[in-house]
Coordinates of C-alpha atoms in Angstrom, one line a residue:
Chain A
M29 CA 34.5 7.7 39.0
S30 CA 34.4 10.7 41.7
D31 CA 31.2 11.4 43.0
P32 CA 31.2 15.2 42.0
L33 CA 31.6 14.1 38.4
A34 CA 29.0 11.7 38.5
S35 CA 26.2 14.4 40.1
T36 CA 27.4 16.7 37.3
L37 CA 26.5 14.2 34.4
A38 CA 23.3 13.1 36.4
E39 CA 22.8 17.3 36.5
L40 CA 23.7 17.9 33.1
R41 CA 21.3 14.8 31.4
R42 CA 18.8 16.4 33.7
R43 CA 18.9 20.1 32.6
L44 CA 19.0 18.5 29.1
E45 CA 16.2 16.4 29.0
A46 CA 13.7 18.8 31.3
D47 CA 14.6 21.3 27.8
R48 CA 14.5 18.7 25.2
P49 CA 13.0 20.1 22.3
A50 CA 9.4 18.7 20.9
A51 CA 11.3 18.4 17.0
A52 CA 14.0 19.0 14.9
D53 CA 16.0 21.8 17.0
D54 CA 19.7 22.6 15.7
A55 CA 20.0 25.1 13.6
E56 CA 20.6 22.8 10.3
A57 CA 17.0 21.1 10.9
A58 CA 15.2 24.2 11.3
S59 CA 16.9 25.7 8.3
A60 CA 15.4 22.5 6.1
A61 CA 12.5 22.7 8.0
Q62 CA 11.8 26.2 7.3
G63 CA 12.8 25.9 3.5
Q64 CA 10.1 22.7 3.1
T65 CA 7.6 24.9 4.8
D66 CA 8.1 27.5 1.9
L67 CA 8.3 25.2 -0.7
W68 CA 5.2 23.4 0.7
Q69 CA 3.3 26.7 0.9
L70 CA 4.7 27.8 -2.5
S71 CA 3.5 24.3 -4.4
E72 CA 0.0 24.7 -2.5
L73 CA -0.4 28.3 -3.7
E74 CA 0.8 27.1 -7.2
L75 CA -1.4 24.2 -7.1
D76 CA -4.5 26.3 -6.6
R77 CA -3.9 28.8 -9.3
L78 CA -3.0 25.9 -11.7
M79 CA -5.7 23.6 -10.6
G80 CA -8.2 25.9 -10.3
R81 CA -8.8 23.8 -6.5
R82 CA -10.7 21.1 -9.1
L83 CA -9.8 17.8 -8.4
Q84 CA -11.3 16.8 -11.9
E85 CA -8.8 18.7 -13.0
V86 CA -6.2 16.5 -11.6
H87 CA -7.4 13.6 -12.9
R88 CA -7.9 14.8 -16.6
L89 CA -4.0 15.6 -16.1
L90 CA -3.4 11.5 -15.4
P91 CA -3.8 9.8 -18.7
P92 CA -2.5 5.9 -18.4
N93 CA -0.4 6.8 -21.4
P94 CA 2.3 9.7 -20.4
D95 CA 2.5 10.2 -24.4
L96 CA -0.8 11.3 -24.1
P97 CA -1.7 15.1 -24.5
V98 CA -1.5 17.4 -21.3
P99 CA -2.0 20.7 -21.0
R100 CA 1.9 21.3 -21.8
Q101 CA 1.7 24.1 -24.3
S102 CA -0.7 26.4 -21.8
L103 CA 2.3 26.4 -18.9
P104 CA 5.8 28.2 -18.8
R105 CA 8.2 25.5 -18.9
R106 CA 9.2 25.8 -15.6
L107 CA 5.8 25.4 -14.2
R108 CA 5.6 22.0 -16.0
R109 CA 7.8 20.1 -13.9
R110 CA 6.6 21.7 -10.8
L111 CA 3.1 20.6 -11.5
A112 CA 3.9 17.4 -11.9
L113 CA 5.8 17.2 -8.5
W114 CA 2.2 18.7 -6.7
V115 CA 0.1 16.4 -8.7
Q116 CA 2.1 13.7 -7.3
R117 CA 1.6 15.1 -3.6
L118 CA -1.8 15.4 -4.2
L119 CA -2.4 12.1 -5.3
L120 CA -0.5 11.0 -2.3
L121 CA -2.6 12.9 0.2
I122 CA -5.9 11.4 -1.2
S123 CA -5.0 8.0 -2.8
G124 CA -2.7 5.2 -2.7
P125 CA 0.0 3.8 -4.8
Q126 CA -1.6 3.4 -7.8
W127 CA -2.0 7.0 -8.3
H128 CA 1.1 7.5 -7.4
L129 CA 2.7 5.3 -10.0
N130 CA 0.0 7.3 -12.6
A131 CA 1.4 10.6 -11.5
L132 CA 5.6 9.1 -12.1
L133 CA 4.3 8.1 -15.3
T134 CA 3.1 11.6 -16.1
E135 CA 5.9 13.7 -15.1
L136 CA 8.4 11.3 -16.8
G137 CA 6.1 12.1 -19.7
L138 CA 6.7 15.6 -19.1
A139 CA 10.4 15.5 -18.5
T140 CA 10.8 13.3 -21.5
Y141 CA 8.7 16.0 -23.7
V142 CA 10.8 18.9 -22.5
R143 CA 14.3 16.9 -22.6
H144 CA 13.4 16.4 -26.7
R145 CA 12.0 19.8 -27.3
L146 CA 14.7 22.1 -25.5
Q147 CA 18.3 22.1 -25.9
E148 CA 19.5 24.9 -23.0
G149 CA 22.2 23.0 -22.3
R150 CA 20.6 20.8 -19.3
E151 CA 20.1 17.8 -21.0
D152 CA 22.5 16.1 -18.5
E153 CA 20.1 17.2 -15.4
L154 CA 16.9 16.1 -17.4
T155 CA 18.5 12.9 -18.5
E156 CA 19.2 12.1 -14.9
R157 CA 16.3 13.1 -13.8
I158 CA 14.6 10.2 -16.3
A159 CA 16.7 7.8 -15.4
G160 CA 15.6 8.0 -11.9
L161 CA 12.0 8.6 -12.4
E162 CA 12.0 4.9 -14.5
E163 CA 13.6 3.5 -11.5
E164 CA 10.8 5.0 -9.2
V165 CA 8.4 3.7 -12.0
A166 CA 9.9 0.1 -11.9
L167 CA 9.8 0.0 -8.1
L168 CA 6.4 1.4 -7.7
R169 CA 4.8 -0.7 -10.3
R170 CA 6.2 -3.6 -8.7
R171 CA 4.9 -2.6 -5.5
V172 CA 1.2 -1.8 -6.8
D173 CA 1.6 -5.7 -8.1
G174 CA 2.4 -6.6 -4.7
D175 CA 5.6 -7.7 -5.4
G176 CA 8.7 -6.6 -3.0
P177 CA 12.3 -6.3 -3.6
A178 CA 14.3 -10.1 -4.2
S179 CA 16.3 -11.5 -1.6
Chain B
M26 CA 39.0 -2.4 30.6
P27 CA 40.8 1.2 30.4
S28 CA 40.4 3.3 33.3
P29 CA 37.8 6.1 33.0
P30 CA 39.3 9.1 32.3
A31 CA 40.1 12.1 34.7
I32 CA 37.3 14.4 33.8
D33 CA 37.2 17.9 35.8
A34 CA 33.1 18.6 36.4
A35 CA 33.4 22.5 35.8
D36 CA 35.0 21.8 32.3
L37 CA 32.9 19.5 31.2
T38 CA 29.7 21.8 32.4
R39 CA 31.3 24.4 30.6
L40 CA 32.1 22.5 27.4
V41 CA 28.2 21.7 27.4
D42 CA 27.3 24.7 27.7
R43 CA 29.0 26.0 24.8
L44 CA 28.4 23.3 22.5
R45 CA 24.9 23.6 23.5
A46 CA 25.0 27.3 22.4
A47 CA 27.3 27.0 19.6
R48 CA 25.8 23.7 17.4
G49 CA 22.3 23.4 19.4
W50 CA 20.4 21.0 22.1
Q51 CA 21.6 17.6 20.1
A52 CA 25.3 18.3 20.2
A53 CA 25.3 19.0 23.8
Y54 CA 23.3 16.0 24.3
N55 CA 25.4 13.8 22.5
L56 CA 28.5 14.8 24.7
V57 CA 26.9 14.1 27.9
Q58 CA 25.7 10.8 26.1
R59 CA 29.4 9.8 25.2
A60 CA 30.7 11.0 28.6
E61 CA 28.4 8.6 30.9
C62 CA 29.5 5.4 28.6
A63 CA 33.0 7.1 29.0
L64 CA 33.0 7.3 32.3
G65 CA 31.1 3.9 33.0
T66 CA 28.0 5.2 34.3
R67 CA 25.8 2.9 32.1
R68 CA 26.3 0.6 29.2
P69 CA 26.0 2.1 25.3
R70 CA 22.5 2.3 24.0
L71 CA 22.1 1.1 20.8
G72 CA 18.5 1.6 18.7
L73 CA 18.3 -0.9 15.5
Y74 CA 15.5 1.1 13.3
D75 CA 13.4 -1.1 10.7
H76 CA 10.3 0.6 9.1
A77 CA 9.4 -3.0 8.1
L78 CA 10.2 -4.6 11.3
H79 CA 6.6 -5.7 11.7
L80 CA 6.2 -7.6 8.5
V81 CA 8.2 -11.1 8.1
G82 CA 11.1 -10.9 6.0
G83 CA 14.9 -12.3 5.4
G84 CA 16.4 -8.2 6.1
Q85 CA 14.2 -7.8 9.5
K86 CA 15.6 -11.3 10.6
Y87 CA 19.0 -9.9 9.5
G88 CA 18.5 -6.8 12.0
C89 CA 16.9 -9.3 14.5
L90 CA 20.3 -11.2 14.6
L91 CA 22.5 -8.6 14.8
A92 CA 20.5 -7.2 17.6
A93 CA 20.6 -10.3 19.2
A94 CA 24.5 -10.6 18.7
L95 CA 24.8 -7.0 20.4
R96 CA 22.7 -7.5 23.5
D97 CA 25.7 -8.7 25.9
R98 CA 27.3 -5.3 25.3
C99 CA 24.7 -3.1 24.6
E100 CA 21.0 -2.2 25.9
V101 CA 19.5 -2.8 22.4
T102 CA 16.5 -1.3 21.3
L103 CA 14.8 -2.2 18.2
I104 CA 12.8 0.8 16.6
A105 CA 9.7 0.1 14.5
N106 CA 6.7 1.9 12.6
R107 CA 4.2 -0.4 13.8
P108 CA 3.4 -2.5 16.7
I109 CA 5.4 -5.6 17.0
T110 CA 6.8 -7.3 20.1
T111 CA 10.1 -9.2 20.6
G112 CA 7.7 -12.4 21.3
E113 CA 6.7 -12.1 17.9
L114 CA 10.2 -11.3 16.6
E115 CA 11.1 -14.3 18.2
G116 CA 8.5 -16.5 17.5
W117 CA 9.4 -15.8 13.4
Y118 CA 13.0 -16.1 13.7
G119 CA 13.7 -18.6 16.3
L120 CA 15.9 -15.9 18.1
D121 CA 16.5 -15.2 21.7
L122 CA 16.0 -11.6 22.1
S123 CA 15.6 -11.2 25.9
G124 CA 16.3 -7.7 27.3
V125 CA 15.9 -6.0 24.2
E126 CA 13.1 -3.5 24.1
V127 CA 10.9 -2.4 21.5
E128 CA 10.0 1.2 20.2
V129 CA 7.5 2.4 18.1
V130 CA 7.8 5.6 16.6
A131 CA 4.5 6.5 14.6
L132 CA 4.7 8.2 11.6
P133 CA 1.5 9.9 11.0
R134 CA 2.0 11.6 7.9
L135 CA 2.7 7.8 6.2
D136 CA 0.2 5.9 8.3
G137 CA -1.6 5.3 5.1
A138 CA -3.0 1.8 3.4
Q139 CA 0.6 0.5 2.4
A140 CA 1.4 -2.6 4.7
Q141 CA 4.6 -0.4 5.5
P142 CA 5.9 2.9 5.5
D143 CA 7.3 3.3 2.4
P144 CA 10.5 5.7 1.3
A145 CA 9.5 5.2 -2.3
L146 CA 6.3 7.6 -1.6
V147 CA 7.8 10.0 -0.5
V148 CA 7.8 13.2 -3.2
P149 CA 10.5 15.5 -3.3
G150 CA 10.0 18.8 -1.8
E151 CA 7.6 17.7 0.6
P152 CA 8.3 17.8 4.5
N153 CA 10.5 14.2 5.5
P154 CA 7.8 12.0 7.0
F155 CA 10.3 10.5 8.8
T156 CA 11.7 13.0 11.3
P157 CA 10.3 11.1 14.6
V158 CA 12.7 8.4 13.5
S159 CA 15.7 11.1 13.0
A160 CA 14.9 12.4 16.5
A161 CA 14.3 9.2 18.0
S162 CA 17.8 8.2 16.9
G163 CA 19.5 11.2 18.8
R164 CA 18.2 9.7 22.3
F165 CA 21.2 6.8 21.3
D166 CA 24.9 6.2 21.7
L167 CA 24.7 4.2 18.3
F168 CA 21.9 4.0 15.8
V169 CA 21.7 1.7 13.1
N170 CA 19.7 2.1 10.2
N171 CA 18.6 -1.6 8.6
S172 CA 15.9 -0.2 6.6
M173 CA 18.1 1.4 3.5
N174 CA 15.6 4.5 4.6
E175 CA 17.8 7.1 3.0
R176 CA 15.3 9.7 4.2
V177 CA 16.5 9.2 7.9
R178 CA 18.8 11.7 9.3
P179 CA 21.0 10.3 12.0
R180 CA 21.6 12.4 15.0
A181 CA 23.4 9.9 17.4
N182 CA 27.2 9.7 18.0
I183 CA 27.5 6.7 16.2
A184 CA 25.1 6.0 12.8
A185 CA 25.7 2.9 11.3
A186 CA 23.5 1.7 8.2
V187 CA 23.1 -2.0 6.7
C188 CA 22.2 -1.8 3.0
H189 CA 20.6 -4.4 1.6
F190 CA 20.2 -2.9 -2.0
P191 CA 19.9 0.5 -2.9
E192 CA 16.2 0.9 -4.6
R193 CA 16.5 4.3 -5.2
R194 CA 18.7 7.1 -6.7
P195 CA 19.2 10.0 -4.2
A196 CA 16.4 12.6 -4.7
G197 CA 15.3 15.3 -2.0
E198 CA 16.7 14.5 1.2
F199 CA 19.5 11.7 1.2
Y200 CA 21.2 10.9 4.4
M201 CA 23.1 7.9 3.5
D202 CA 26.7 9.7 3.3
R203 CA 26.3 10.6 6.9
Y204 CA 26.4 6.8 8.3
K205 CA 29.8 5.1 8.9
P206 CA 30.2 2.2 8.6
L207 CA 28.0 1.2 6.0
L208 CA 27.8 -2.6 5.5
Y209 CA 26.5 -4.5 2.8
N210 CA 25.4 -7.9 2.4
S211 CA 27.1 -8.3 -0.9
E212 CA 29.3 -7.2 -3.5
Y213 CA 25.9 -7.1 -6.1
T214 CA 24.8 -4.3 -3.9
A215 CA 28.2 -2.7 -3.0
E216 CA 28.6 -2.2 -6.9
W217 CA 25.3 -0.6 -6.8
I218 CA 25.5 1.6 -4.1
R219 CA 28.8 2.9 -5.9
R220 CA 26.5 3.5 -9.0
R221 CA 22.9 4.8 -7.7
W222 CA 24.4 6.9 -4.3
G223 CA 28.0 7.4 -5.1
L224 CA 28.8 6.3 -2.1
E225 CA 31.6 3.7 -1.4
P226 CA 30.3 1.1 1.2
D227 CA 32.6 0.2 4.2
R228 CA 32.3 -3.7 4.8
R229 CA 30.9 -7.0 3.7
L230 CA 28.2 -8.8 6.1
F231 CA 26.7 -11.3 4.3
P232 CA 23.6 -12.6 5.8
P233 CA 23.9 -15.5 8.2
V234 CA 22.8 -19.1 6.7
E235 CA 21.6 -21.9 8.5
G236 CA 21.3 -25.5 7.5
G237 CA 22.8 -28.7 7.2
P238 CA 24.8 -30.7 7.7
P239 CA 24.1 -32.6 4.5
S240 CA 22.2 -35.9 4.5
P241 CA 23.6 -39.2 3.8
E242 CA 24.1 -40.1 0.3
G243 CA 21.4 -43.2 0.9
E244 CA 18.7 -40.5 2.1
R245 CA 19.0 -37.9 -1.0
Q246 CA 15.9 -38.7 -3.4
R247 CA 15.4 -37.7 -7.4
L248 CA 14.5 -35.0 -6.4
V249 CA 15.0 -31.3 -7.5
L250 CA 13.6 -28.5 -5.0
S251 CA 13.1 -24.5 -5.5
V252 CA 12.4 -22.5 -2.7
A253 CA 10.8 -19.0 -3.1
R254 CA 8.3 -16.9 -2.6
F255 CA 5.2 -16.7 -5.4
E256 CA 5.3 -13.0 -6.4
R257 CA 2.4 -11.9 -8.1
A258 CA 4.7 -10.6 -10.8
G259 CA 6.5 -13.8 -11.3
S260 CA 9.9 -12.4 -10.3
K261 CA 11.1 -15.6 -8.8
R262 CA 10.2 -17.6 -12.3
Q263 CA 8.4 -20.5 -10.7
L264 CA 6.4 -21.0 -14.0
E265 CA 9.5 -21.0 -16.2
M266 CA 11.1 -23.2 -14.2
A267 CA 7.3 -25.7 -14.1
R268 CA 7.3 -25.6 -17.4
A269 CA 10.8 -26.4 -18.1
F270 CA 10.6 -29.5 -16.1
V271 CA 7.7 -30.6 -17.8
R272 CA 9.7 -30.3 -21.0
L273 CA 12.6 -32.0 -19.5
R274 CA 10.6 -35.1 -18.6
A275 CA 8.7 -35.2 -21.9
E276 CA 12.1 -35.2 -23.8
F277 CA 14.2 -37.4 -21.7
P278 CA 12.5 -39.6 -20.3
H279 CA 15.1 -41.9 -19.9
L280 CA 17.0 -39.3 -17.6
A281 CA 14.1 -37.3 -16.0
G282 CA 11.6 -39.9 -15.8
D283 CA 11.9 -40.8 -12.3
W284 CA 12.9 -37.5 -10.6
R285 CA 10.4 -34.7 -9.2
L286 CA 10.2 -31.1 -8.8
V287 CA 9.1 -29.3 -5.6
L288 CA 8.3 -25.8 -6.0
A289 CA 8.2 -24.2 -2.3
G290 CA 7.6 -20.6 -1.1
G291 CA 5.1 -18.7 0.7
V292 CA 2.3 -17.0 -0.7
E293 CA -0.2 -14.6 0.8
A294 CA -3.4 -15.6 2.6
G295 CA -5.8 -16.8 -0.1
G296 CA -3.1 -17.3 -2.8
N297 CA -2.8 -15.2 -6.1
D298 CA -2.8 -15.6 -9.4
Y299 CA 0.8 -16.3 -10.6
Q300 CA 0.9 -19.0 -7.8
R301 CA -2.9 -20.8 -9.2
R302 CA -0.9 -20.3 -12.9
V303 CA 1.6 -22.2 -11.7
E304 CA -0.4 -25.3 -10.1
E305 CA -2.1 -25.5 -13.1
V306 CA 1.2 -26.3 -14.8
A307 CA 1.8 -28.7 -11.9
A308 CA -2.0 -30.4 -12.5
D309 CA -1.0 -31.9 -15.6
D310 CA 2.3 -33.6 -14.3
A311 CA 2.3 -36.0 -11.2
A312 CA 6.2 -35.4 -11.0
L313 CA 5.6 -31.9 -9.9
R314 CA 4.2 -30.4 -7.1
V315 CA 3.4 -26.7 -5.5
L316 CA 4.0 -26.4 -2.1
T317 CA 3.1 -23.3 -0.1
N318 CA 3.6 -21.6 3.3
V319 CA 5.5 -24.7 4.2
S320 CA 6.6 -25.1 7.8
A321 CA 10.3 -24.6 9.1
N322 CA 10.4 -28.2 9.7
E323 CA 8.7 -29.4 6.6
L324 CA 11.2 -27.2 4.6
V325 CA 14.2 -28.9 6.4
G326 CA 12.4 -32.3 5.6
L327 CA 12.8 -31.3 2.0
Y328 CA 16.2 -29.8 1.8
R329 CA 17.1 -33.2 3.1
Q330 CA 15.4 -35.2 1.0
A331 CA 16.0 -33.1 -2.3
S332 CA 19.3 -33.1 -4.8
L333 CA 19.2 -30.9 -6.9
F334 CA 18.3 -27.2 -6.6
W335 CA 17.0 -24.7 -9.1
H336 CA 17.0 -21.0 -8.6
L337 CA 15.9 -18.5 -11.8
C338 CA 14.9 -15.4 -10.0
G339 CA 16.6 -12.4 -12.1
A340 CA 16.3 -14.0 -15.3
G341 CA 15.0 -11.8 -18.0
A342 CA 14.7 -9.0 -15.5
R343 CA 16.0 -5.5 -16.4
D344 CA 15.7 -3.7 -13.6
P345 CA 18.9 -4.5 -11.0
G346 CA 16.6 -4.5 -7.8
L347 CA 14.9 -7.8 -9.2
C348 CA 17.6 -10.3 -9.2
E349 CA 18.8 -11.6 -5.9
H350 CA 21.2 -9.5 -4.0
F351 CA 22.2 -12.3 -1.7
G352 CA 20.3 -15.8 -2.3
M353 CA 19.6 -16.9 0.9
T354 CA 17.9 -20.1 -0.1
V355 CA 20.4 -20.8 -2.3
A356 CA 23.1 -20.7 0.5
E357 CA 21.2 -22.4 2.6
A358 CA 20.3 -25.6 0.0
M359 CA 24.2 -25.8 -0.4
R360 CA 24.3 -26.4 3.3
Y361 CA 22.2 -29.2 2.8
G362 CA 24.3 -30.5 0.1
L363 CA 22.3 -29.6 -2.7
V364 CA 23.6 -28.7 -5.9
P365 CA 22.2 -25.3 -7.4
I366 CA 21.5 -24.6 -10.9
V367 CA 20.9 -20.5 -10.9
F368 CA 20.5 -17.3 -12.9
D369 CA 23.7 -16.2 -13.4
G370 CA 23.1 -12.4 -12.1
G371 CA 22.7 -10.4 -8.9
G372 CA 24.6 -12.2 -5.6
M373 CA 24.5 -15.7 -7.2
P374 CA 28.3 -15.5 -8.4
E375 CA 29.2 -14.7 -4.7
I376 CA 27.6 -17.9 -4.0
V377 CA 27.8 -20.6 -6.3
A378 CA 31.3 -21.1 -8.3
D379 CA 30.1 -22.1 -11.4
G380 CA 31.4 -25.9 -12.3
A381 CA 32.7 -26.1 -9.0
T382 CA 29.7 -25.9 -6.1
G383 CA 26.9 -25.7 -9.0
Y384 CA 26.0 -24.3 -12.3
R385 CA 25.2 -20.6 -13.1
V386 CA 22.9 -20.3 -16.1
S387 CA 21.4 -17.4 -18.6
G388 CA 17.6 -19.0 -18.4
S389 CA 15.7 -22.0 -18.9
A390 CA 18.1 -23.5 -21.8
G391 CA 20.8 -23.9 -19.6
L392 CA 18.6 -24.8 -16.5
L393 CA 17.9 -28.0 -18.6
E394 CA 21.3 -29.0 -20.2
R395 CA 23.0 -28.8 -16.8
T396 CA 20.3 -30.2 -15.0
L397 CA 20.8 -33.1 -17.7
E398 CA 24.5 -33.3 -16.6
L399 CA 23.6 -33.5 -12.9
M400 CA 20.7 -36.3 -13.4
A401 CA 23.1 -38.6 -15.6
D402 CA 26.1 -38.4 -13.3
D403 CA 25.7 -39.6 -9.7
D404 CA 29.5 -38.9 -8.7
L405 CA 28.9 -35.2 -10.5
R406 CA 26.7 -34.5 -8.0
R407 CA 28.3 -35.9 -5.2
R408 CA 31.5 -34.4 -5.7
L409 CA 29.7 -30.7 -6.2
G410 CA 27.1 -30.8 -3.4
A411 CA 29.7 -31.7 -1.3
A412 CA 31.8 -29.1 -2.5
G413 CA 29.0 -26.6 -1.9
A414 CA 28.2 -27.5 1.3
E415 CA 31.7 -27.2 2.4
T416 CA 31.8 -23.2 0.9
A417 CA 28.7 -22.4 1.8
A418 CA 29.6 -22.9 5.9
R419 CA 31.5 -19.8 5.5
F420 CA 27.6 -18.3 5.6
G421 CA 27.1 -19.4 8.9
L422 CA 25.5 -17.9 12.0
E423 CA 28.7 -18.0 14.0
R424 CA 30.8 -16.1 11.4
F425 CA 27.7 -13.5 11.5
D426 CA 28.1 -13.3 15.3
T427 CA 31.9 -12.8 14.9
E428 CA 32.2 -9.9 12.4
V429 CA 28.9 -8.4 13.9
R430 CA 30.9 -7.9 17.3
E431 CA 33.8 -7.0 15.6
I432 CA 32.7 -4.4 13.9
F433 CA 30.7 -2.6 17.0
D434 CA 33.6 -3.7 19.5
E435 CA 35.8 -1.5 17.4
L436 CA 33.3 1.3 17.0
L437 CA 32.7 1.4 20.6
A438 CA 36.2 1.6 21.6
G439 CA 36.6 4.2 19.4
Y440 CA 33.7 6.1 21.2
I441 CA 35.0 5.3 24.6
G442 CA 38.7 5.5 24.2
G443 CA 38.5 8.4 22.4
F444 CA 35.9 10.4 24.3
E445 CA 39.3 12.5 26.2
A446 CA 40.7 13.7 22.9
E447 CA 37.3 14.6 21.7
L448 CA 36.7 16.7 24.8
Q449 CA 40.2 18.4 24.0
R450 CA 39.5 18.8 20.2
L451 CA 36.1 20.7 21.8
R452 CA 38.1 22.9 23.9
D453 CA 40.5 23.7 21.1
E454 CA 37.2 24.6 18.7
L455 CA 34.8 26.2 21.4

């Protein structure tokens, strides 16, 4: 390799290294990060509104049996599923996998409830979500029990 | 070795600048990385990521063996999320990792109480906690995701993944479709990759299984062996096997009276309730022993003494993840000439040919029936054991090293050899 090319490569690397972004830098990642921030902020706002910033309320919403009553009727359907997601997130921040499992079970209960009672041509999507939740619950239950994947 | 391509320095600089303006910093950086390799200024850099590298495990050993096989071709770095050293890894797995580096990428948002940063605990919609790993991946020419961690977006020029089992359906950020090749450890895993991820995996790479050669017939004892961890939830089914053995000896003393069963396996410090329940069953029968956390040498001794191997993991499980995805201990036992009787599920059909190298059964009843057959027929045991040892040789370390080098040599050849064509493509597009 010629010396000019070697020094050009070294110079290009030096310039790029000096200018290395601290985090996600390209257009795609920046866009994804922006979307996540928006969702995060929205979640915080909605959670605050729905929960009245009271952790006790969160706990009250997490019965061990997903069929036990939760205040579904008081919420618009669109928000019921969001609520479950935010509850999961909150619990991840404040506690361990047992709470996360409970949150998943709650979301599973809500999703099942919605599928059974609402016929809006979105049953497939809900069925898929329920199947995914069941798998996540099974996986997490094993983790909670201290049982990792086989093999 | 092909001669370096003739490249004009001004042309390269112009392309890097244009690429950066059009597609961002990483794209420009990746072009410089590739140019350095193609022009021979340095060796390719390979980063292999495993979020559980700090824990002892079969998947982690697989990754370390892959790194060891490639260290003469690349500058290899193992990327972990918790502190670990190459010295510890060498000690655990009996490997030579000289020349291999370790980089610990901290994940501040997942440094909780869990033993490992767990992608299963990431809620869709929240910021991706694995972004630091994604950023680290961009400093390598080749990035290998050995975690099945679908939430890591690869940024290197070449991104390969090893899937030991797809544990979750795609949810939220899912990047497994950006890895090529997607390697897998068994056809069972491949089938679940298709079903759960909707992706077509590229190439099977069986885990390396050491062991053998089979002991001479005279050294073998009337011993049935099982080797599996004592999981708290009992997924390896040692309790069922212990009860089956007690029943076998009680109901068929003329055949099973002088046989023993050893259930060997790892367990956490202090043990667990499941292991204690198995020990309670063993306490009532002197022919049944539970051995926990035996050394590698002791284990080899057991393999060399035993005649039959039991493995019921997956029996009765509804979750496909609870079946053996491959079954390393079964293949290992076969290399020592033991005849396996295993649950007919997961990766077992790829290892045990029913009736030819062992037996596959659906539960305890089949286990007892096949065991009695083998206890009664010395010639059958000899024949199946020899056939099993022969077929299990295909899982050896030499084969693994050869396949790994084939796969990555091809990737590197395209990476380096295709550089000029890539430049031309960029000139046309930018």
